[in-house]
XYZ file of C-alpha atoms in Angstrom:
780
model
C 0.000 0.000 0.000
C 1.099 3.546 -0.630
C 1.066 6.178 2.053
C 2.527 9.312 3.503
C 5.335 9.392 5.991
C 2.925 11.182 8.293
C 0.357 8.407 8.536
C 0.098 6.837 11.967
C 0.962 3.149 12.047
C -0.502 1.295 14.993
C 0.143 -2.205 16.231
C -1.791 -5.125 14.732
C -3.910 -5.589 17.852
C -5.887 -2.475 18.649
C -5.917 -2.064 22.409
C -6.756 1.620 22.793
C -8.648 4.222 20.847
C -7.428 5.337 17.471
C -6.433 8.974 17.049
C -5.576 11.008 13.984
C -2.188 12.610 14.471
C 1.071 12.889 12.605
C 4.457 11.288 12.671
C 5.350 12.480 16.173
C 3.325 9.584 17.637
C 5.270 7.124 15.543
C 8.689 8.165 16.729
C 9.637 8.751 13.108
C 12.557 11.030 12.392
C 11.306 14.255 10.862
C 13.420 16.285 8.429
C 15.786 18.823 9.991
C 15.219 22.012 7.991
C 17.992 24.508 7.464
C 16.318 27.361 5.596
C 18.419 30.272 6.829
C 19.576 32.422 3.929
C 23.228 33.405 4.005
C 24.067 36.125 6.486
C 25.180 39.567 5.355
C 28.915 39.569 4.648
C 30.986 41.918 6.765
C 28.296 42.299 9.437
C 29.485 44.746 12.076
C 28.095 46.640 15.057
C 24.750 46.003 16.744
C 26.549 44.574 19.770
C 23.933 45.881 22.172
C 21.109 44.432 20.105
C 22.874 41.073 19.770
C 23.295 40.985 23.531
C 19.580 41.649 23.946
C 18.787 38.731 21.658
C 21.226 36.461 23.465
C 19.414 37.167 26.720
C 16.439 35.269 25.290
C 18.449 32.053 25.413
C 19.800 32.623 28.928
C 16.587 32.622 30.924
C 17.035 29.526 33.010
C 14.196 29.211 35.470
C 12.171 31.994 33.839
C 9.194 31.868 31.516
C 10.758 31.374 28.069
C 10.230 33.954 25.332
C 8.476 32.274 22.409
C 8.223 35.320 20.106
C 10.748 38.115 19.623
C 9.871 41.096 17.453
C 12.525 43.240 15.717
C 10.998 46.486 14.462
C 12.375 49.549 12.735
C 12.206 51.650 9.614
C 12.813 50.305 6.103
C 16.468 49.603 5.356
C 17.589 49.795 8.989
C 18.977 46.255 8.910
C 16.285 44.192 10.629
C 16.761 41.179 8.373
C 20.561 41.361 8.529
C 20.478 41.445 12.328
C 17.989 38.584 12.531
C 19.970 36.365 10.151
C 23.358 37.194 11.677
C 22.098 36.285 15.136
C 20.274 33.197 13.834
C 23.457 31.824 12.270
C 25.362 32.416 15.499
C 22.870 30.405 17.590
C 21.995 27.630 15.132
C 23.520 25.066 17.483
C 20.936 26.024 20.117
C 18.166 24.822 17.791
C 19.242 21.284 16.852
C 15.905 20.405 15.202
C 16.304 23.040 12.513
C 15.636 26.574 11.377
C 12.713 27.766 9.257
C 12.656 31.017 7.308
C 10.035 32.803 5.217
C 9.986 36.274 3.702
C 6.377 37.359 4.193
C 6.881 40.293 1.799
C 4.572 42.500 3.801
C 5.841 45.640 2.083
C 6.399 44.417 -1.471
C 4.455 46.136 -4.242
C 2.778 42.814 -5.046
C 0.563 40.661 -2.881
C 2.119 39.669 0.464
C 2.710 36.039 1.337
C -0.361 34.772 3.166
C -0.219 32.633 6.270
C -1.616 29.757 4.167
C 1.232 30.068 1.671
C 3.883 30.324 4.386
C 2.535 27.223 6.107
C 2.525 25.364 2.791
C 6.239 26.167 2.465
C 7.025 25.154 6.055
C 5.069 21.900 5.902
C 6.773 20.940 2.650
C 10.244 21.389 4.132
C 9.118 19.451 7.221
C 8.445 16.474 4.982
C 4.728 16.739 4.305
C 4.081 15.996 0.610
C 2.317 18.731 -1.341
C -0.694 16.477 -1.721
C -0.842 15.982 2.036
C -1.043 19.628 3.082
C -4.458 20.622 4.467
C -6.546 23.177 2.629
C -7.944 25.129 5.586
C -5.665 27.603 7.378
C -6.635 26.262 10.801
C -5.744 22.713 9.784
C -2.395 23.767 8.313
C -1.592 25.681 11.487
C -2.610 22.747 13.691
C -0.449 20.329 11.697
C 2.472 22.761 11.886
C 2.145 23.006 15.678
C 1.913 19.223 15.974
C 5.076 18.699 13.958
C 7.040 21.217 16.039
C 5.731 20.071 19.418
C 8.647 19.354 21.776
C 11.184 20.223 19.080
C 13.772 22.998 19.287
C 13.284 24.966 16.079
C 14.048 28.598 15.268
C 11.412 30.205 13.042
C 12.164 33.518 11.301
C 9.203 35.452 9.900
C 10.784 38.228 7.879
C 9.021 41.409 6.729
C 5.692 40.757 8.421
C 3.016 43.383 7.871
C 0.102 42.197 10.000
C -0.703 39.935 12.958
C -2.847 37.854 10.588
C 0.303 36.789 8.772
C 2.110 35.912 11.990
C -0.279 34.259 14.448
C -1.028 31.093 12.414
C 2.756 30.584 12.092
C 3.453 30.490 15.820
C 4.408 26.954 16.903
C 2.797 27.299 20.324
C 5.674 25.473 21.965
C 8.069 26.991 24.494
C 10.864 24.903 22.982
C 10.706 26.921 19.753
C 11.577 30.573 19.205
C 9.960 32.792 16.582
C 11.873 35.851 15.378
C 9.659 38.381 13.582
C 10.937 41.406 11.649
C 8.569 44.212 10.730
C 8.258 47.938 10.174
C 5.176 47.862 12.418
C 5.319 47.782 16.195
C 2.729 44.981 16.511
C 1.480 46.079 19.924
C -1.162 43.359 19.832
C 1.469 40.678 19.374
C 3.265 42.015 22.442
C 0.159 42.326 24.589
C -1.712 39.214 23.516
C 1.041 36.777 22.537
C 3.744 37.823 24.986
C 6.176 38.896 22.312
C 9.250 40.839 23.362
C 10.137 43.811 21.185
C 13.499 45.169 20.073
C 13.307 48.523 18.294
C 16.193 48.830 15.843
C 17.369 52.401 15.349
C 19.686 53.820 12.724
C 23.352 53.137 13.306
C 25.309 55.603 15.376
C 27.844 57.716 13.537
C 30.727 55.535 14.724
C 28.883 52.331 13.758
C 28.039 53.689 10.315
C 31.664 54.639 9.669
C 32.824 51.231 10.879
C 30.413 49.533 8.443
C 31.728 51.650 5.549
C 35.335 50.812 6.447
C 34.534 47.094 6.739
C 32.849 46.853 3.345
C 35.543 48.909 1.581
C 38.479 47.194 3.318
C 41.075 46.077 0.807
C 39.755 48.490 -1.792
C 39.971 51.882 -0.070
C 41.947 52.012 3.162
C 42.961 55.679 3.261
C 39.631 57.487 3.239
C 39.356 60.405 5.615
C 37.108 59.851 8.606
C 35.355 63.179 8.062
C 34.458 62.112 4.533
C 33.128 58.788 5.787
C 31.007 60.653 8.357
C 29.574 62.804 5.565
C 28.854 59.758 3.425
C 27.138 58.077 6.372
C 24.989 61.171 6.924
C 23.901 61.214 3.285
C 22.895 57.551 3.696
C 20.858 58.416 6.832
C 23.077 55.865 8.636
C 20.830 53.083 7.249
C 22.696 49.799 6.584
C 20.961 49.105 3.251
C 22.008 52.487 1.846
C 25.442 52.302 3.463
C 26.250 48.949 1.858
C 25.192 50.110 -1.601
C 27.259 53.291 -1.210
C 30.251 51.340 0.098
C 30.018 48.922 -2.828
C 30.122 51.800 -5.286
C 33.071 53.340 -3.474
C 34.882 49.992 -3.542
C 34.339 49.668 -7.281
C 36.162 53.011 -7.816
C 39.244 52.700 -5.606
C 41.187 55.431 -7.429
C 38.459 58.045 -7.198
C 38.613 60.444 -4.271
C 35.819 59.763 -1.805
C 35.083 63.510 -1.801
C 34.142 63.273 -5.487
C 31.746 60.416 -4.763
C 30.238 62.379 -1.896
C 29.730 65.439 -4.079
C 28.088 63.239 -6.683
C 25.769 61.746 -4.066
C 25.004 65.199 -2.660
C 24.012 66.378 -6.143
C 21.782 63.314 -6.484
C 20.268 64.112 -3.094
C 19.526 67.659 -4.152
C 17.870 66.429 -7.312
C 15.758 63.990 -5.338
C 14.746 66.716 -2.866
C 13.489 68.777 -5.799
C 11.419 65.875 -7.110
C 9.900 64.545 -3.887
C 7.083 66.135 -1.943
C 7.079 64.182 1.302
C 10.652 64.871 2.502
C 10.874 61.755 4.636
C 14.612 61.977 5.402
C 15.136 58.250 5.784
C 13.145 57.233 2.695
C 14.676 60.027 0.626
C 18.166 58.994 1.653
C 17.582 55.359 0.661
C 16.065 56.252 -2.691
C 18.829 58.750 -3.343
C 21.437 56.039 -2.823
C 19.458 53.705 -5.075
C 19.465 56.294 -7.842
C 23.146 57.109 -7.283
C 24.094 53.441 -7.588
C 21.633 52.681 -10.380
C 23.043 55.417 -12.616
C 26.484 53.831 -12.494
C 25.327 50.366 -13.604
C 26.323 49.272 -17.092
C 23.480 50.052 -19.479
C 22.527 46.401 -19.996
C 22.488 45.672 -16.251
C 20.441 48.806 -15.549
C 17.907 47.826 -18.179
C 17.561 44.285 -16.820
C 17.212 45.747 -13.309
C 14.257 47.921 -14.251
C 12.612 45.246 -16.398
C 12.820 42.800 -13.487
C 10.649 45.266 -11.607
C 7.860 44.194 -13.993
C 8.072 40.495 -13.026
C 4.696 39.214 -11.757
C 6.030 37.677 -8.549
C 8.468 38.554 -5.813
C 11.165 36.085 -6.852
C 12.306 34.554 -10.112
C 14.728 32.147 -11.770
C 17.400 33.012 -14.317
C 15.317 31.696 -17.226
C 12.351 33.895 -16.319
C 14.735 36.854 -15.970
C 16.141 36.109 -19.421
C 12.645 36.069 -20.911
C 11.723 39.357 -19.275
C 14.893 40.981 -20.583
C 14.739 39.306 -24.001
C 18.268 37.993 -23.418
C 20.236 34.784 -23.657
C 20.915 32.763 -20.520
C 24.652 33.384 -20.471
C 24.276 37.143 -20.750
C 21.489 37.146 -18.170
C 23.646 35.323 -15.644
C 26.419 37.889 -16.068
C 24.022 40.800 -15.606
C 22.433 39.193 -12.532
C 25.914 38.777 -11.057
C 26.547 42.486 -11.671
C 23.322 43.428 -9.904
C 24.129 41.155 -6.972
C 27.619 42.668 -6.758
C 26.103 46.158 -6.593
C 23.727 45.021 -3.799
C 20.777 45.854 -6.069
C 19.599 42.227 -6.096
C 20.139 39.135 -3.951
C 20.278 35.416 -4.636
C 18.540 33.613 -1.787
C 18.566 30.032 -3.137
C 20.039 28.116 -6.088
C 18.653 29.749 -9.249
C 16.247 31.930 -7.229
C 16.642 35.712 -7.078
C 14.755 38.481 -5.325
C 14.815 42.208 -4.585
C 14.702 43.966 -1.279
C 11.126 45.273 -1.277
C 12.300 48.892 -1.548
C 14.490 48.016 -4.521
C 11.645 46.181 -6.234
C 9.500 49.294 -5.984
C 12.403 51.391 -7.250
C 13.018 49.037 -10.185
C 9.356 49.261 -11.233
C 9.546 53.059 -10.983
C 12.602 53.106 -13.232
C 10.839 50.918 -15.774
C 7.941 53.368 -15.801
C 10.314 56.321 -16.177
C 12.891 54.987 -18.626
C 11.031 52.426 -20.734
C 8.316 53.542 -23.111
C 4.911 51.878 -23.017
C 5.740 49.552 -25.918
C 8.969 48.346 -24.287
C 7.214 47.711 -20.971
C 4.424 45.891 -22.741
C 6.877 43.725 -24.687
C 8.774 42.810 -21.517
C 5.590 41.858 -19.674
C 4.416 39.865 -22.709
C 7.705 37.968 -22.818
C 7.481 37.173 -19.101
C 3.846 36.066 -19.254
C 4.452 34.037 -22.407
C 7.395 32.306 -20.745
C 5.122 31.218 -17.884
C 2.339 30.194 -20.270
C 4.529 28.066 -22.548
C 6.567 26.569 -19.694
C 3.354 25.650 -17.854
C 2.058 24.058 -21.051
C 5.229 21.974 -21.273
C 4.814 20.940 -17.628
C 1.183 19.881 -18.037
C 2.046 17.972 -21.212
C 4.238 15.754 -19.029
C 1.958 15.675 -15.972
C -1.331 15.116 -17.861
C -0.366 13.865 -21.336
C -3.895 12.742 -22.281
C -5.615 16.070 -21.663
C -6.701 18.115 -24.669
C -3.961 20.596 -25.410
C -4.570 24.336 -25.172
C -3.736 26.315 -28.312
C -1.172 28.842 -27.096
C -0.510 32.434 -27.989
C 2.600 32.907 -30.178
C 5.908 32.801 -28.353
C 7.648 36.188 -28.584
C 11.167 36.420 -29.950
C 14.005 35.926 -27.444
C 11.792 33.857 -25.134
C 12.756 30.252 -24.407
C 10.440 28.194 -22.171
C 11.604 25.295 -20.041
C 11.127 21.690 -21.112
C 10.836 18.795 -18.663
C 12.256 15.317 -18.684
C 9.660 13.703 -16.427
C 6.708 14.261 -14.108
C 8.882 14.760 -11.036
C 10.787 17.618 -12.663
C 7.567 19.196 -13.913
C 5.944 19.004 -10.470
C 9.064 20.472 -8.866
C 8.869 23.439 -11.231
C 5.165 23.898 -10.470
C 5.858 23.868 -6.735
C 8.597 26.493 -7.013
C 6.524 28.709 -9.322
C 3.100 28.136 -7.773
C 2.794 31.659 -6.323
C 4.216 33.232 -9.487
C 1.653 31.418 -11.635
C -1.182 32.912 -9.605
C 0.539 36.305 -9.782
C 0.930 35.858 -13.554
C -2.841 35.557 -13.926
C -3.256 38.816 -11.984
C -0.582 40.527 -14.090
C -2.084 39.287 -17.354
C -5.426 40.724 -16.276
C -4.011 44.120 -15.294
C -1.830 44.242 -18.431
C -4.765 43.632 -20.746
C -3.476 40.215 -21.840
C -6.832 38.494 -21.442
C -5.745 35.888 -23.997
C -3.102 34.716 -21.515
C -5.221 35.346 -18.405
C -7.720 32.641 -19.400
C -5.204 30.153 -20.768
C -3.121 29.952 -17.583
C -5.970 28.657 -15.357
C -7.104 26.235 -18.051
C -3.616 24.734 -18.097
C -3.429 24.738 -14.297
C -6.682 22.741 -14.156
C -4.888 19.485 -15.008
C -2.611 19.977 -11.972
C -5.188 21.425 -9.606
C -7.660 18.580 -10.180
C -5.350 16.115 -8.396
C -4.143 18.514 -5.680
C -7.233 20.535 -4.596
C -5.550 23.921 -3.965
C -9.024 25.460 -3.870
C -7.930 29.019 -3.026
C -5.579 29.271 -6.021
C -7.914 27.256 -8.235
C -10.998 29.400 -7.732
C -9.086 32.705 -7.838
C -7.297 31.941 -11.106
C -10.334 30.395 -12.803
C -12.608 33.265 -11.765
C -10.121 35.782 -13.156
C -9.740 33.688 -16.298
C -13.500 33.590 -16.824
C -13.744 37.373 -16.578
C -10.901 37.668 -19.092
C -12.591 35.295 -21.547
C -15.852 37.214 -21.193
C -14.127 40.535 -21.847
C -12.770 39.343 -25.176
C -16.006 37.541 -26.061
C -14.293 34.181 -26.655
C -17.080 31.625 -26.139
C -14.787 28.607 -26.444
C -12.436 30.066 -23.845
C -15.374 30.751 -21.510
C -16.400 27.108 -21.813
C -12.916 25.921 -20.895
C -12.584 28.157 -17.838
C -16.128 27.369 -16.686
C -15.183 23.690 -16.843
C -12.198 24.349 -14.568
C -14.257 26.437 -12.164
C -17.002 23.804 -12.129
C -14.499 21.108 -11.202
C -13.170 23.250 -8.350
C -16.691 23.770 -7.018
C -17.575 20.084 -7.393
C -14.502 18.903 -5.511
C -15.063 21.481 -2.769
C -18.710 20.298 -2.439
C -20.315 23.521 -3.717
C -22.627 21.612 -5.983
C -25.045 24.385 -6.999
C -22.137 26.532 -8.184
C -20.663 23.512 -9.962
C -23.914 22.803 -11.772
C -24.235 26.407 -12.931
C -20.690 26.377 -14.306
C -20.975 23.052 -16.118
C -24.402 23.852 -17.577
C -23.091 27.151 -18.936
C -19.971 25.434 -20.269
C -22.062 22.835 -22.079
C -24.283 25.470 -23.681
C -21.307 27.504 -24.846
C -19.540 24.470 -26.246
C -22.661 23.443 -28.138
C -22.941 26.965 -29.529
C -19.406 26.891 -30.959
C -19.737 23.305 -32.206
C -17.206 21.808 -29.786
C -18.425 18.206 -29.519
C -15.434 17.140 -27.452
C -16.144 19.930 -24.984
C -19.833 18.996 -24.908
C -18.847 15.439 -24.037
C -16.678 16.664 -21.164
C -19.488 18.874 -19.846
C -22.092 16.109 -20.105
C -19.791 13.849 -18.100
C -19.293 16.574 -15.480
C -23.061 17.003 -15.151
C -23.312 13.234 -14.766
C -20.817 13.345 -11.910
C -22.979 15.997 -10.256
C -26.088 13.816 -10.588
C -24.133 10.880 -9.197
C -22.915 12.848 -6.200
C -26.471 14.038 -5.568
C -27.590 10.398 -5.780
C -29.804 10.896 -8.812
C -28.639 7.613 -10.249
C -31.019 7.243 -13.185
C -30.188 10.755 -14.397
C -26.482 10.005 -13.937
C -26.815 6.887 -16.124
C -28.487 8.973 -18.834
C -25.680 11.548 -18.733
C -22.917 8.962 -18.862
C -24.673 7.072 -21.659
C -24.862 10.308 -23.649
C -21.173 10.909 -22.951
C -20.375 7.403 -24.227
C -22.330 8.009 -27.418
C -20.391 11.200 -28.163
C -17.107 9.398 -27.413
C -18.051 6.723 -29.997
C -18.979 9.474 -32.459
C -15.532 11.026 -31.976
C -13.810 7.606 -31.961
C -12.141 8.639 -28.691
C -11.173 5.412 -26.914
C -10.018 7.146 -23.749
C -13.348 8.872 -23.245
C -15.196 5.690 -24.135
C -13.350 4.032 -21.254
C -14.014 6.982 -18.958
C -17.760 6.899 -19.690
C -17.825 3.133 -19.163
C -16.030 3.574 -15.839
C -18.622 6.046 -14.634
C -21.481 3.915 -15.946
C -20.023 0.918 -14.150
C -19.776 2.904 -10.938
C -23.407 3.958 -11.084
C -24.503 0.431 -12.008
C -22.713 -0.732 -8.869
C -24.718 1.754 -6.812
C -27.885 0.421 -8.478
C -26.770 -3.093 -7.327
C -26.476 -4.256 -10.967
C -23.209 -5.995 -10.183
C -22.711 -8.157 -13.279
C -23.336 -5.222 -15.618
C -21.008 -3.066 -13.532
C -18.217 -5.676 -13.551
C -18.454 -6.117 -17.309
C -18.336 -2.365 -18.004
C -15.490 -1.728 -15.571
C -13.402 -4.679 -16.764
C -13.572 -3.368 -20.330
C -12.588 0.139 -19.276
C -9.575 -1.173 -17.325
C -8.346 -3.012 -20.418
C -8.772 0.065 -22.594
C -6.817 2.250 -20.179
C -4.040 -0.314 -20.108
C -3.909 -0.405 -23.904
C -3.672 3.375 -24.298
C -1.369 3.810 -21.273
C -3.533 6.138 -19.157
C -2.372 5.152 -15.680
C -4.317 7.684 -13.606
C -7.716 6.736 -15.020
C -6.812 3.060 -14.959
C -6.441 3.476 -11.212
C -9.950 4.892 -10.899
C -11.417 2.052 -12.971
C -9.571 -0.512 -10.837
C -11.009 1.073 -7.695
C -14.563 0.935 -9.069
C -14.078 -2.665 -10.215
C -12.722 -3.589 -6.764
C -15.942 -2.321 -5.146
C -18.104 -4.447 -7.419
C -15.888 -7.521 -6.937
C -15.977 -7.098 -3.149
C -19.750 -6.954 -3.061
C -19.872 -9.950 -5.376
C -17.824 -11.894 -2.818
C -14.554 -11.981 -4.801
C -12.489 -10.619 -1.920
C -9.039 -11.732 -3.043
C -9.589 -10.297 -6.509
C -10.938 -7.083 -4.997
C -7.879 -6.752 -2.757
C -5.529 -7.230 -5.701
C -7.417 -4.644 -7.751
C -7.460 -1.915 -5.123
C -3.805 -2.616 -4.335
C -2.964 -1.906 -7.977
C -5.043 1.268 -7.878
C -3.218 2.577 -4.810
C 0.163 1.803 -6.353
C -0.816 3.822 -9.427
C -1.997 6.699 -7.215
C 1.391 6.861 -5.547
C 3.277 6.697 -8.857
C 1.069 9.346 -10.482
C 0.907 11.627 -7.416
C -2.874 11.286 -7.549
C -3.585 12.429 -3.991
C -7.347 12.757 -4.447
C -7.656 9.216 -5.778
C -5.374 7.639 -3.182
C -7.237 9.212 -0.275
C -10.605 7.995 -1.572
C -9.490 4.538 -2.652
C -8.135 3.821 0.823
C -11.743 3.749 2.062
C -12.451 0.826 -0.237
C -9.303 -0.934 0.953
C -10.679 -0.608 4.490
C -13.991 -2.162 3.427
C -12.199 -5.082 1.780
C -10.086 -5.636 4.903
C -13.217 -5.739 7.038
C -14.885 -8.175 4.640
C -11.832 -10.449 4.883
C -11.912 -10.324 8.678
C -8.913 -8.017 9.024
C -10.913 -5.458 10.964
C -8.079 -4.069 13.096
C -5.989 -3.416 9.982
C -8.913 -1.609 8.362
C -8.719 1.036 11.088
C -5.339 2.077 9.721
C -6.676 2.395 6.182
C -9.611 4.504 7.298
C -7.327 6.649 9.386
C -4.913 7.240 6.533
C -7.821 8.184 4.314
C -9.326 10.581 6.866
C -5.994 12.315 7.433
C -5.435 12.662 3.681
C -8.975 13.911 3.062
C -8.550 16.510 5.801
C -5.403 17.744 4.069
C -7.185 17.829 0.710
C -10.138 19.752 2.109
C -12.786 17.155 1.150
C -15.035 17.074 4.205
C -17.470 14.628 2.648
C -14.904 11.936 2.013
C -13.165 12.581 5.300
C -16.497 11.917 7.006
C -16.902 8.736 4.943
C -13.582 7.505 6.310
C -14.680 8.365 9.843
C -17.967 6.548 9.320
C -16.024 3.503 8.114
C -13.861 3.722 11.246
C -17.029 3.547 13.330
C -18.173 0.448 11.431
C -14.834 -1.228 12.148
C -15.081 -0.450 15.872
C -18.604 -1.846 15.974
C -17.377 -5.062 14.345
C -14.631 -5.209 16.981
C -17.323 -5.163 19.664
C -16.665 -1.572 20.748
C -19.918 0.246 19.953
C -19.269 3.144 22.342
C -16.177 4.137 20.377
C -18.012 3.509 17.116
C -20.706 5.940 18.191
C -18.203 8.817 18.470
C -17.033 8.385 14.902
C -20.549 7.995 13.528
C -21.700 11.143 15.329
C -18.796 13.099 13.855
C -19.724 11.848 10.395
C -23.399 12.721 10.910
C -22.456 16.270 11.904
C -20.229 16.657 8.839
C -22.882 15.390 6.431
C -25.471 17.706 7.957
C -23.084 20.603 7.287
C -22.142 19.578 3.740
C -25.746 18.785 2.834
C -24.999 15.278 1.509
C -28.269 13.534 2.309
C -27.270 10.107 1.020
C -24.134 9.814 3.087
C -26.058 11.294 6.021
C -28.553 8.438 5.727
C -25.679 5.925 5.834
C -24.106 7.528 8.895
C -27.452 7.747 10.709
C -28.050 4.051 9.998
C -24.633 3.163 11.382
C -25.161 5.391 14.428
C -28.498 3.679 15.103
C -26.821 0.263 15.064
C -24.054 1.453 17.411
C -26.575 2.931 19.854
C -28.541 -0.334 19.906
C -25.418 -2.330 20.650
C -24.571 0.167 23.414
C -28.035 -0.587 24.855
C -29.409 2.917 24.474
C -32.776 2.139 22.918
C -34.356 5.592 23.254
C -31.520 7.360 21.460
C -31.406 4.565 18.888
C -35.132 4.931 18.206
C -34.819 8.670 17.614
C -31.829 8.209 15.304
C -33.593 5.402 13.428
C -36.592 7.629 12.840
C -34.347 10.330 11.350
C -32.487 7.774 9.225
C -35.684 6.339 7.751
C -36.979 9.843 7.013
C -33.819 10.692 5.072
C -33.784 7.322 3.284
C -37.352 7.975 2.101
C -35.903 10.681 -0.142
C -34.159 8.033 -2.260
C -36.018 5.621 -4.513
C -33.253 3.117 -5.126
C -32.286 -0.427 -4.089
C -29.595 0.510 -1.571
C -31.932 2.846 0.289
C -34.464 0.026 0.599
C -31.694 -2.295 1.787
C -30.759 0.125 4.581
C -34.380 0.497 5.695
C -34.686 -3.286 5.774
C -31.477 -3.533 7.821
C -32.788 -1.057 10.402
C -36.066 -2.908 10.770
C -34.440 -6.335 10.817
C -32.076 -5.406 13.637
C -34.721 -3.570 15.674
C -35.487 -5.810 18.599
C-alpha cells in the first residue's frame, strides 16, 4: 500500500482508541530544515542588540520567550540582524531553522499565512498532496510537527498579525523571530512577544560599516568624509552597503568626489519629492546614485525585473523578461548582486529587497516607453504560459492541449524530462503562476489570463488547492468574457465547475458546467460537450440521482463513440459501471469496468486506470470476490502513488478498508480509514473525510466496541449535515443507530432510526431500501 510518511501506524492488535495525528506519535525522524539564507557579509556593530537577543536564550528558570519582534524603519537592517544572530545560535536549535519572507511591504501581494505554512510543511516532509486546505488545519499540523522540538522560526518582513499568528508553533521549545516595520502592539500584549526597536546606526557604527565593506579596496579614506557619506545615507545599513560597494568599485576616485556626486543626487531627489521623509529620501537617493552607475545592460535588466509578476524569479524567467540569452542574463544578474541591487537567496532563485523592487518598477515606468514595458511583460507572461504548457504535457499527457498564444522572440520556455521535474517546477513557481494571472489581467493580456488557469486545471484537479484554483479560474473567466471568446469561456467554466464540485459547492458547480455545455454546443465543440455532459453526470451521481447520472454517462459514451475517442469511451464506461454498482447491478457493472480497465491499459492512461480498478474492486468485493478485490485496489493505490494522484489515493483507501473488514482483518482496516481521513482533511474534502470516519465507526462496531463507534458515527453525521450530503447522512445515521442499539441505548437509537428512515425515504433506489430493511431487521 502507498502512504505518507505522516500516517500513523498502529500495532496489529488495537488495544486503545485510534487517534488522527502525525508522525510524532510514531517516533519517526522528521526532516531537519535549514532554511536560513546566508548572512550579510561583513556584518558589524549592533553589539547591544545582539546581547539583547542572546538574553532570550539565557533565561534559566524563567518563563521562556516564544516570540521576539525586531521592528524599525525600512532599510535599517532588521533582516541582517535577525539572520546574523540566527546563524550564530543555530547550534541552540538542533531540530532546525525555518525562514520565510512574508513580503509584507512588497508592491505585489504579500505572502499569506496559508502560503507560508505550505512552504514550512513541505520542508518538514509533508508531501504537497498531504497539506491541508484550511488555514486552521495547516496551522494545527504545523504546531503538531514542532511540538517538543527545538526549532528557530524567522518570519521576515511581516506586515500584519494575521500573517504571523497562524505561524506560531505554540511550543516553548521553539523561538519565533519576527521582523517588521510595524510595532505589533497586539502581538506584544496578547502573545507575549518581546520587542526590540532597531534604530539607525550611530555615527561611529556607520563609519565602521563603511570601512569594513571597503576594506582592501579603499583604506585611506578620511574619517570626516566617511562621516559625511554616512549622513547622506541616513546611517541606514541598506544604503550604506550600496554606497560602500560603489566606493569599492572606484578605488582610485577620491571619496570627496563620490560624496559630491551623491550630494548632487540628493539635491535632485529633494526637488522631485514632496514628502521629505529623510530616511526614505536617503535610501532612494542612494538607489538612484548606484543605479546610474550600472552598465546600461544591467540597468535595463534591473528595471525590467521590476515588472516580473512575482516577488522572486529564476534566471530563465529573468532572461525572458529581458529578451536575453541565458549566459548574458547570468552575467548581468551577477553584476546586480555585486552592486547590492539584487540578492540570490537560493540556487537559481533571485529576489529584490522590497524597496528596490519598488524602485526598479519606478525606473521601468520612467525609462522604458509603453511599448517596451508591454513587450517585456508579454515575454514574461508568455514564458510562464509556454513553460506551464510543457509541464502539463508531461503531468497530464492525455488532456486536450490548449492552443497557445505565439511565443515572442528571445523567449525560451523550459522543457521537462519527467513528471517529477515538472511538479518540482510547479511547486517552485506556484505563487508566481497565480501572480501571472493577476498581471495578465491588469496588463490587458486576457488571452493569456484565461489560458493559464485552463492549463493549471490538469494539476489542480489532483491537488485541490481550492484558493488558487478558484481565484485563477474566476479571473480567467472574466478575461474570456471581456474578449467575447465563447470557447475560452467554456474551458474556464469547466475548470471552475471542477473546483466547485470537488469542494462540495454543488449548486455553483452545476451552474458552471451547464453554462460550459451550452457555450460548447454553440461553438460546435463536440469534445467539450462530451466533457461537460460527463461533469453534469458526476454531479447527478454525487447528488444520488442515479437514473439521471446513467443517462448523462450514456450520452457521454455516445459522443465518445462518435468522436472515436477510446479514452473517453473508457471513462464513460467507468462512470457507468460505478453507477450500475450503486444500483446493485453488479454483473453489468463488472463487465463495463473490466472493459474500461483493459482500454486504459492499452492506451497507457495510468491515472484513469487506477480509478477504474477502484470501481471494479468495489463491485468484486460486493460480489464476494475478496481476493480479486484486494488485488485490484492494491494496484489502484500503487498507481496513485506513482502518479501523485492524492485525491484518488485518499478515496481509494476507504475501499481498501472495506475489503479488509470483509476479509476479517478489521483491526488493519482502522489504519486504512485513518490514513484516508488524514489525507482527506489535508485535501479539504469534508465529505470523504467523514466517509472515512464513518467507516472507522463500522470497524469499531465489528470489533465489539460500539461506544467508540458511536463517536465516529456522530462526527460523520455532523459533517454530512453541514455539507448537505443527504445520502451519506442516511448511511451515517443508519450506522449510528446500530451502534446505539449495541450500546443498549434504545431511546436514542429509536430517535436516530426515525431520522435515518426519514432521510432514506428521499431516495427511490435499491440501496436505500436495503438500509431500511437492515434497520427494521435489527430492531429488537
